[in-house]
Short mmCIF file of C-alpha atoms in Angstrom, two decimals:
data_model
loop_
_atom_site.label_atom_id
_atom_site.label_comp_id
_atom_site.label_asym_id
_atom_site.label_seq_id
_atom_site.Cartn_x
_atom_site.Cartn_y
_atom_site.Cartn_z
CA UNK A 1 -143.55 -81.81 210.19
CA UNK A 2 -143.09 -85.29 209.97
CA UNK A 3 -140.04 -86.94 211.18
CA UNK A 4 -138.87 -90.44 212.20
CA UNK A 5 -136.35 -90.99 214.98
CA UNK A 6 -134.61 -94.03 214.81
CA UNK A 7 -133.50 -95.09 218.65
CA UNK A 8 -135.45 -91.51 220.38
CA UNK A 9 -135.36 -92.47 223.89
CA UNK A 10 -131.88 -92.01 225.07
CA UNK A 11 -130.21 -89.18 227.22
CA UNK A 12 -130.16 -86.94 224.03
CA UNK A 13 -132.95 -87.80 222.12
CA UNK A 14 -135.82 -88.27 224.79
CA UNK A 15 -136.25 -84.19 225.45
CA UNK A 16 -136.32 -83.89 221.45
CA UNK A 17 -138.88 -86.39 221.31
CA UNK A 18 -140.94 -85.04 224.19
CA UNK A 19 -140.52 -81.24 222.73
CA UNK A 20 -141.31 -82.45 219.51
CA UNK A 21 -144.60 -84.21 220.57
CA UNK A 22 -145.76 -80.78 222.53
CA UNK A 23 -145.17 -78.76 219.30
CA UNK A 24 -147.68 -81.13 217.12
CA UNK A 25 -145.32 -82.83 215.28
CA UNK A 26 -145.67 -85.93 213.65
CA UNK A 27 -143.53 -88.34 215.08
CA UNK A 28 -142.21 -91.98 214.52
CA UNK A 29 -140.28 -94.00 216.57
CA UNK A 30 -137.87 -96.95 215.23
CA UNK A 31 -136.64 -98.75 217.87
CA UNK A 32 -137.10 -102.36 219.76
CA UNK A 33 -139.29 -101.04 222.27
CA UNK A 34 -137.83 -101.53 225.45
CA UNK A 35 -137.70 -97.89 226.94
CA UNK A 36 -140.90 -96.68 225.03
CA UNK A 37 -142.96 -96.98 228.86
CA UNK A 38 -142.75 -93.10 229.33
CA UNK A 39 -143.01 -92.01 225.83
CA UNK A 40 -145.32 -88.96 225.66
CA UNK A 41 -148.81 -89.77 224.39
CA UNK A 42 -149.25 -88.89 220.06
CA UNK A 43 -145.94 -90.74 219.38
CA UNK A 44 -146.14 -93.50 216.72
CA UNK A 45 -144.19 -96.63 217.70
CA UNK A 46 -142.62 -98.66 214.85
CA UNK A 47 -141.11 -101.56 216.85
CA UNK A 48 -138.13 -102.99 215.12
CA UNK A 49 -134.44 -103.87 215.05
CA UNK A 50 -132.93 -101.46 213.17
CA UNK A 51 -130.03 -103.97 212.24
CA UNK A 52 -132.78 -106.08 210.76
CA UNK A 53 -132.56 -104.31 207.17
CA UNK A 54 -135.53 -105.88 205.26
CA UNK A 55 -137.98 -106.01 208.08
CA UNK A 56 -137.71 -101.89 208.52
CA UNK A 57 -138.00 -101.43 204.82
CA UNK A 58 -141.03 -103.36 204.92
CA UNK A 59 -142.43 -101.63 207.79
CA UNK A 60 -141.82 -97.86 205.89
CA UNK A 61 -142.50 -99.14 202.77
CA UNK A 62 -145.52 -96.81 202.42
CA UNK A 63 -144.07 -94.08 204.91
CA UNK A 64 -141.96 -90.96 203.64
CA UNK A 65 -140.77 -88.52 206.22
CA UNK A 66 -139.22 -84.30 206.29
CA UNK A 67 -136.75 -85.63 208.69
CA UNK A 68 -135.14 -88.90 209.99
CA UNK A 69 -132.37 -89.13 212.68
CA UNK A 70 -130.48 -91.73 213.67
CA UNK A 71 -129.22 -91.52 217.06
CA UNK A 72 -127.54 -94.53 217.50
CA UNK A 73 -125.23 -95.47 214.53
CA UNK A 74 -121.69 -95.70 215.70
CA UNK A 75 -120.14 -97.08 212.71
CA UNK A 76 -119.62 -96.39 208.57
CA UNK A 77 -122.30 -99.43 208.02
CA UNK A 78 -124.76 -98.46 210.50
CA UNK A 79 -124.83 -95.05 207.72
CA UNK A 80 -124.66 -97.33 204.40
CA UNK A 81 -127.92 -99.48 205.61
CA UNK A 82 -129.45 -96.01 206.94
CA UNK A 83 -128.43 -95.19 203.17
CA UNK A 84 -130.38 -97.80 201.51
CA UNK A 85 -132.85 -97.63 203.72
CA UNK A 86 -134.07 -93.80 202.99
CA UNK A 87 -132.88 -92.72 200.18
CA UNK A 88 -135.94 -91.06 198.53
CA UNK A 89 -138.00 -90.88 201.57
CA UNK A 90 -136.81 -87.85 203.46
CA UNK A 91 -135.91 -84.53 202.81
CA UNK A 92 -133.55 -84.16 205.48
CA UNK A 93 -131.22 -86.63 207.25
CA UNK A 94 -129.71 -86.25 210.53
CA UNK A 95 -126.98 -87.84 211.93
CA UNK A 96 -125.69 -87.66 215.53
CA UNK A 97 -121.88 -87.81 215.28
CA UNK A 98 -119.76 -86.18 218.55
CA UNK A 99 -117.68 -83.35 220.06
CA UNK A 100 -114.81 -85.52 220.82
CA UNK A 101 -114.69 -86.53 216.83
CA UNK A 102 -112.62 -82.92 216.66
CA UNK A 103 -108.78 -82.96 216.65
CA UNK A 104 -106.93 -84.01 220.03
CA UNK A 105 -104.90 -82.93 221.38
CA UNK A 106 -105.98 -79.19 219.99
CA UNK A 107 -104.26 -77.00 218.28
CA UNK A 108 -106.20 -74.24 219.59
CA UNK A 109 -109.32 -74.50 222.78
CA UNK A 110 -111.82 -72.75 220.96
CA UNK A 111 -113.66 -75.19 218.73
CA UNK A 112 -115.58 -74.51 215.91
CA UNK A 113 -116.82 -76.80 213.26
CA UNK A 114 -114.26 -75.72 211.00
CA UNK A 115 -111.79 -77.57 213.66
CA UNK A 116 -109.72 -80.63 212.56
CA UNK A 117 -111.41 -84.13 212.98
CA UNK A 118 -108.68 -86.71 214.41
CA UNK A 119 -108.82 -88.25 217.39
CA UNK A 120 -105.70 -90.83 217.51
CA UNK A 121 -106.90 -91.48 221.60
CA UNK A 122 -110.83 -93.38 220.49
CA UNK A 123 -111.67 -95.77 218.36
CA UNK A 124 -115.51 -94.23 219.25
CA UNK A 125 -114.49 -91.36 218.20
CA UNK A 126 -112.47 -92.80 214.76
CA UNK A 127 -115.49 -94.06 213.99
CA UNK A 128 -118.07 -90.97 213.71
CA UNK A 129 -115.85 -89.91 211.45
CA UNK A 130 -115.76 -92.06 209.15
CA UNK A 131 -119.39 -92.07 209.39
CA UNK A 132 -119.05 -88.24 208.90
CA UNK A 133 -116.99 -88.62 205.71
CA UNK A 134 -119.47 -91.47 204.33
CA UNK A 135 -122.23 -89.33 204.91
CA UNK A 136 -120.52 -86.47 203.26
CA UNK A 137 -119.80 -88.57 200.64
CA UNK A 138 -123.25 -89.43 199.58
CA UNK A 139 -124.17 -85.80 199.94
CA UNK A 140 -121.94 -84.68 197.48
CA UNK A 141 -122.30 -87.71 194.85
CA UNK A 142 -125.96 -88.28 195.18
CA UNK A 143 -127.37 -85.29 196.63
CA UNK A 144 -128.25 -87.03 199.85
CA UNK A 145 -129.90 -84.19 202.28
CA UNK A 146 -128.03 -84.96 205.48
CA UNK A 147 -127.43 -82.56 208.11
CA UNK A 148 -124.54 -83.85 210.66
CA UNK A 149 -124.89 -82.56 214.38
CA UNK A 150 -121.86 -82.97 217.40
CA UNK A 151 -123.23 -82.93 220.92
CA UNK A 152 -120.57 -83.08 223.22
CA UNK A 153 -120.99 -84.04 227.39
CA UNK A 154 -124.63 -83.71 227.40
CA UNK A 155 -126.79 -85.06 230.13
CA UNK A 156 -130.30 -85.26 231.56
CA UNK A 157 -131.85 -86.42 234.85
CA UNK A 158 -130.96 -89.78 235.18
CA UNK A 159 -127.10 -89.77 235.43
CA UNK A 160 -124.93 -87.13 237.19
CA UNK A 161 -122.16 -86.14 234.54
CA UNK A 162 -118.56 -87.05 235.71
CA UNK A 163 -115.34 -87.49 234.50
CA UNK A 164 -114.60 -90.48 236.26
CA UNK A 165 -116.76 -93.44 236.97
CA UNK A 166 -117.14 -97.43 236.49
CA UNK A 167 -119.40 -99.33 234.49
CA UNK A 168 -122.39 -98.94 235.69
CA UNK A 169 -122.98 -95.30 235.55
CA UNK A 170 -122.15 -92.24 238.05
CA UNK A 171 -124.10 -93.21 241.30
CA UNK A 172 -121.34 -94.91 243.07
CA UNK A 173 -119.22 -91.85 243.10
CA UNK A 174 -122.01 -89.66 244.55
CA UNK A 175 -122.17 -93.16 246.82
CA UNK A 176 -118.91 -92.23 247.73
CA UNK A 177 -119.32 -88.59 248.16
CA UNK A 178 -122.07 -89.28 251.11
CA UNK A 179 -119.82 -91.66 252.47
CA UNK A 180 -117.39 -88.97 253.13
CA UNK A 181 -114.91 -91.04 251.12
CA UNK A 182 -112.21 -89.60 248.41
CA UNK A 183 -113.28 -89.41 245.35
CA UNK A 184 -110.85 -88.81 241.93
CA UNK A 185 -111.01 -86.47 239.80
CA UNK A 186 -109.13 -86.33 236.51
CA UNK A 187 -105.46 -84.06 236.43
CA UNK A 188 -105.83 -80.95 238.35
CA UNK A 189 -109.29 -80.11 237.94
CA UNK A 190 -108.56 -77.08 236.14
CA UNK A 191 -109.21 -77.86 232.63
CA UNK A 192 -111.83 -76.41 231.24
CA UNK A 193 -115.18 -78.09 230.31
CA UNK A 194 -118.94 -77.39 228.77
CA UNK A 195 -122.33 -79.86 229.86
CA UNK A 196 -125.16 -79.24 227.82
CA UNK A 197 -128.76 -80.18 229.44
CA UNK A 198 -130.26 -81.99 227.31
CA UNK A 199 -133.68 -79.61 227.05
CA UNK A 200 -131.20 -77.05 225.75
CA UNK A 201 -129.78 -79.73 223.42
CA UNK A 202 -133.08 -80.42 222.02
CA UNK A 203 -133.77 -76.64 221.04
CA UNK A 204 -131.30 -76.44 218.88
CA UNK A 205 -131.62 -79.72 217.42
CA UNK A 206 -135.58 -79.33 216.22
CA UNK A 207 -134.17 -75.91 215.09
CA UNK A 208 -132.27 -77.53 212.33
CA UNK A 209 -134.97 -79.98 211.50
CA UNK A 210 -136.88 -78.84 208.40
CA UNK A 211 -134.26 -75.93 207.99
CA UNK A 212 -132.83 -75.63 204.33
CA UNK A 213 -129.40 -74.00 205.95
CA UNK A 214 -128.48 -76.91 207.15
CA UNK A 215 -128.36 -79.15 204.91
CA UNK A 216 -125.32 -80.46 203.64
CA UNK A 217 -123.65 -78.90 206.96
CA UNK A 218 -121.96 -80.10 210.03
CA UNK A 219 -123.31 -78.28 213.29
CA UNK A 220 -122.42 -78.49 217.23
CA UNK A 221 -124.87 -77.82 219.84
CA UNK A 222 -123.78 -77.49 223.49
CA UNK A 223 -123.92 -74.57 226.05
CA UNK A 224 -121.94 -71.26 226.29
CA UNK A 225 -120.86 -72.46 229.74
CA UNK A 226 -117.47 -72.76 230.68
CA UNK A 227 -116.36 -74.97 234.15
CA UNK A 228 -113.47 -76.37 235.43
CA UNK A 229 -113.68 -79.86 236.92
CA UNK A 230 -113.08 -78.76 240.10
CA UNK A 231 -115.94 -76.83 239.87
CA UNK A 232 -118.35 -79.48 238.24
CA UNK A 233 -117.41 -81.91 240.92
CA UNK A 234 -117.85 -78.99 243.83
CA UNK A 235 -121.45 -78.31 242.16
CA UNK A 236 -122.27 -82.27 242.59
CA UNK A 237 -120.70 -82.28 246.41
CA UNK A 238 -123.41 -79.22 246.88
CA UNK A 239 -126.20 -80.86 245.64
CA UNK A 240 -125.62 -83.73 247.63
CA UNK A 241 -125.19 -81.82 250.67
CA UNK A 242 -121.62 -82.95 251.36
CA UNK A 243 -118.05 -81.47 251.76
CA UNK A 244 -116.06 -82.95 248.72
CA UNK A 245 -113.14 -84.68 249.40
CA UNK A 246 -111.02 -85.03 246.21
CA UNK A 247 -108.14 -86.57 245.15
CA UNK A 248 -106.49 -85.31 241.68
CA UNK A 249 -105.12 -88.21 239.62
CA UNK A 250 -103.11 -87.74 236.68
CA UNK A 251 -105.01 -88.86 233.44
CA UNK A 252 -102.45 -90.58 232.37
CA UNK A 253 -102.23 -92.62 234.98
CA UNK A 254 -105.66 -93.54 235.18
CA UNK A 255 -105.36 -94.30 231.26
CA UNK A 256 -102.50 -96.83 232.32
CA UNK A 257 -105.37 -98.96 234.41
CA UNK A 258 -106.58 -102.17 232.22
CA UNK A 259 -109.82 -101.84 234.30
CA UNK A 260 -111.41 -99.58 232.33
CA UNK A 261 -110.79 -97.80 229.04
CA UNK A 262 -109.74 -94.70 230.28
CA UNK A 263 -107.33 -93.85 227.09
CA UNK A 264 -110.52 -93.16 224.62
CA UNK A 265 -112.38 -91.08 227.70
CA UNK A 266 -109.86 -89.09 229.29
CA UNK A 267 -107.28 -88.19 227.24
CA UNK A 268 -109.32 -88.74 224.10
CA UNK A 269 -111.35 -86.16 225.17
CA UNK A 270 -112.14 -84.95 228.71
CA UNK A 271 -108.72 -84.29 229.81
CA UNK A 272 -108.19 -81.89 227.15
CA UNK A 273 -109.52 -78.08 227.89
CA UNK A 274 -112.43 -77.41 225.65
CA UNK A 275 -113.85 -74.03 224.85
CA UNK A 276 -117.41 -74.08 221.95
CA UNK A 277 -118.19 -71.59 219.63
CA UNK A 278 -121.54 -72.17 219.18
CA UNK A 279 -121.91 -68.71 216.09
CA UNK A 280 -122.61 -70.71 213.63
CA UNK A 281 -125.53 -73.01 215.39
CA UNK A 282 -127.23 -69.54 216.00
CA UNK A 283 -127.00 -68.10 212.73
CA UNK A 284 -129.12 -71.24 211.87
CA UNK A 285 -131.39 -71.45 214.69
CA UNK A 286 -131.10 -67.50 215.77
CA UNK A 287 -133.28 -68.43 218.84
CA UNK A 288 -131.22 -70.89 220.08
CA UNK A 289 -129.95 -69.79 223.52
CA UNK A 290 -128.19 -72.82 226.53
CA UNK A 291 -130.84 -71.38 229.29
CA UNK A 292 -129.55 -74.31 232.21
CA UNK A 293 -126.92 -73.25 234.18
CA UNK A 294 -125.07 -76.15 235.15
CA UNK A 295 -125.37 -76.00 239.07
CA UNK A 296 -129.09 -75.50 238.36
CA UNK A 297 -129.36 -78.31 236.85
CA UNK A 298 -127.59 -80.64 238.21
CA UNK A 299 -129.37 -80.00 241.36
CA UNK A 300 -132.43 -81.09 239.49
CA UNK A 301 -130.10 -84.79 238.72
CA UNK A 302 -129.31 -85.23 241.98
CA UNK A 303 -132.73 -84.87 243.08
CA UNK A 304 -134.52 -86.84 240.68
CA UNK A 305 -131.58 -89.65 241.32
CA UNK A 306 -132.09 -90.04 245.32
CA UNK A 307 -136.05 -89.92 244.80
CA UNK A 308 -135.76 -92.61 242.13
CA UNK A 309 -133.89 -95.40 243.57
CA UNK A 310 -133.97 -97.28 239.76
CA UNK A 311 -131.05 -95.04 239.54
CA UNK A 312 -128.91 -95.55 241.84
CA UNK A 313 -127.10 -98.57 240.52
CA UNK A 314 -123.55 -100.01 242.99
CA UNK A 315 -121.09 -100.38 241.33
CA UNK A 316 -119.02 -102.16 244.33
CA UNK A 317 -116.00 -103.22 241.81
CA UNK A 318 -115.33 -99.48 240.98
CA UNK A 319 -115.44 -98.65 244.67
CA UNK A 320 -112.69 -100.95 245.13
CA UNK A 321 -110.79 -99.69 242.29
CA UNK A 322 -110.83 -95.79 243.37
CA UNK A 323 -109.64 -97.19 247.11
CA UNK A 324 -106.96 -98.96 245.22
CA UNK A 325 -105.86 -96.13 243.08
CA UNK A 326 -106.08 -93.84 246.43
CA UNK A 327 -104.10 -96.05 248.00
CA UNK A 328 -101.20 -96.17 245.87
CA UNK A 329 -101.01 -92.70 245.77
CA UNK A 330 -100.98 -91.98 249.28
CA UNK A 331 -98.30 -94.83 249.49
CA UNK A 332 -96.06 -92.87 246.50
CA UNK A 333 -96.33 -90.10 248.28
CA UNK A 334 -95.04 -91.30 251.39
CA UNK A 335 -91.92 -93.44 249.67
CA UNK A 336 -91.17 -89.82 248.54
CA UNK A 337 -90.84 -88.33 251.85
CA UNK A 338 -89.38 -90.71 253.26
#
């Protein structure tokens, strides 16, 4: 197979690419080359900005491909250059699109692709699907081959999934957590959620590569897992080592904060209970099979994160923020009593 990623070293698409590579595929890489350090050896680099239209059709002017995936177009133009760009040269286009694109609040937890898109909370979310429906579009007009995929909260070893965290990634709340400090956690905690490693992602994902099924179809691929919040954030407190001490924060509220968009995150999404069906990903890929339990491997996160120190980024503004937001509640709560 030959296949052409366009972006291929993020949190999603870096296990595909390094699966790919050990499976003898042929394997392109369209990006502007400033993660491609630990790409695995065999992968062909084609360094370019994607947004720079007539410089990539140059540099695949003699290249065709059996798959090409973009993994980073957000928007309905990002799709229409992608368009232009390879119509006629692959047999299979993939687009990553997301979870959180399906209808919220739900009408019903259990999701399955046949599930409403609208998302009225993110404009991220607005967006992939409007990509979706331009996609479609061209599928059904032209006979564009495009396959659409939904990942939902997936995550690798770099960054401990949360619900709630600043700018600059997820370290400063397990900061907090080893400081003994509280840290907040979204509602009650007892909504339901699903984290997909992303080595299971990947499986599924070069399953539908190069598969005829999927063509003109709309897939997601996460685990079978189902956790609370409480539990994801008890799983993180464990790996650290720590007792958690956490402080439930309605997600409303924290939507109210102009500090950070909240709205689009929370309620948009992971403040809603979520439950996948994943039947009709395995009647495509019938091997497919979500084989990292989540306390597994986020044990594996947290230690590659405190042997790595490149990852543990402060975020010192957030800390102030969560004291703040603490604060406030514990001085609600004692206008109440009093």
């Amino acid at each position: 197979m030959k296949a052409l990623f366009i972006g291929g070293t993020g949190t999603i698409s870096s296990a595909i690419t390094k699966q790919l590579v050990e499976s003898g595929c042929e394997l392109y890489l369209l990006n502007r080359g400033t993660r491609n350090a630990d790409l695995p050896a065999g992968v062909h680099s084609i360094k370019a900005d994607i947004n720079n239209e007539a410089q990539v059709a140059e540099l695949i002017a003699d290249l065709s491909f059996d798959v090409v995936a973009d993994f980073i177009a957000f928007k309905p133009e990002q799709l229409e250059r992608d368009y232009r760009l390879f119509k006629g040269k692959t047999k299979q286009f993939m687009f990553i699109s997301s979870a959180s694109a399906y209808q919220t609040p739900f009408s019903d937890y259990r999701i399955t692709e046949g599930t409403p898109l609208s998302n009225p909370y993110w404009e991220y979310s607005r967006n992939k699907i409007a990509c979706e429906e331009y996609l479609t579009k061209q599928y059904r007009e032209q006979g564009f081959p495009i396959t659409i995929v939904r990942p939902s909260h997936t995550y690798d070893e770099r960054s401990i999934p949360l619900g709630v965290h600043g700018n600059n990634g997820s370290w400063q709340v397990a900061r907090r957590m080893l400081e003994n400090k509280p840290v907040i956690i979204h509602g009650d905690g007892t909504s339901l959620w699903t984290m997909t490693h992303n080595s299971d992602f990947a499986k599924g994902f070069i399953g539908l590569m190069g598969n005829i099924h999927a063509i003109g179809e709309s897939i997601h691929i996460t685990s079978d897992e189902s956790v609370t919040w409480n539990q994801i954030y008890e799983i993180i407190a464990d790996a650290l080592g720590v007792k958690l001490n956490a402080v439930h924060v309605a997600s409303e509220f924290l939507a109210a904060s102009s500090k950070y968009d909240f709205r689009g995150g929370l309620l948009g999404d992971k403040a809603n209970s979520v439950v996948f069906d994943n039947a009709k990903l395995k009647r495509l890929v019938p091997e497919f099979a979500a084989t990292t339990r989540l306390d597994q491997g986020i044990k594996q996160t947290v230690a590659h994160i405190l042997a790595n120190p490149e990852h543990q980024k402060v975020d010192e503004e957030f800390d102030l923020w969560c004291d703040k937001v603490v604060n406030a509640l514990a001085a609600a709560e004692k206008a109440l009593a009093e």
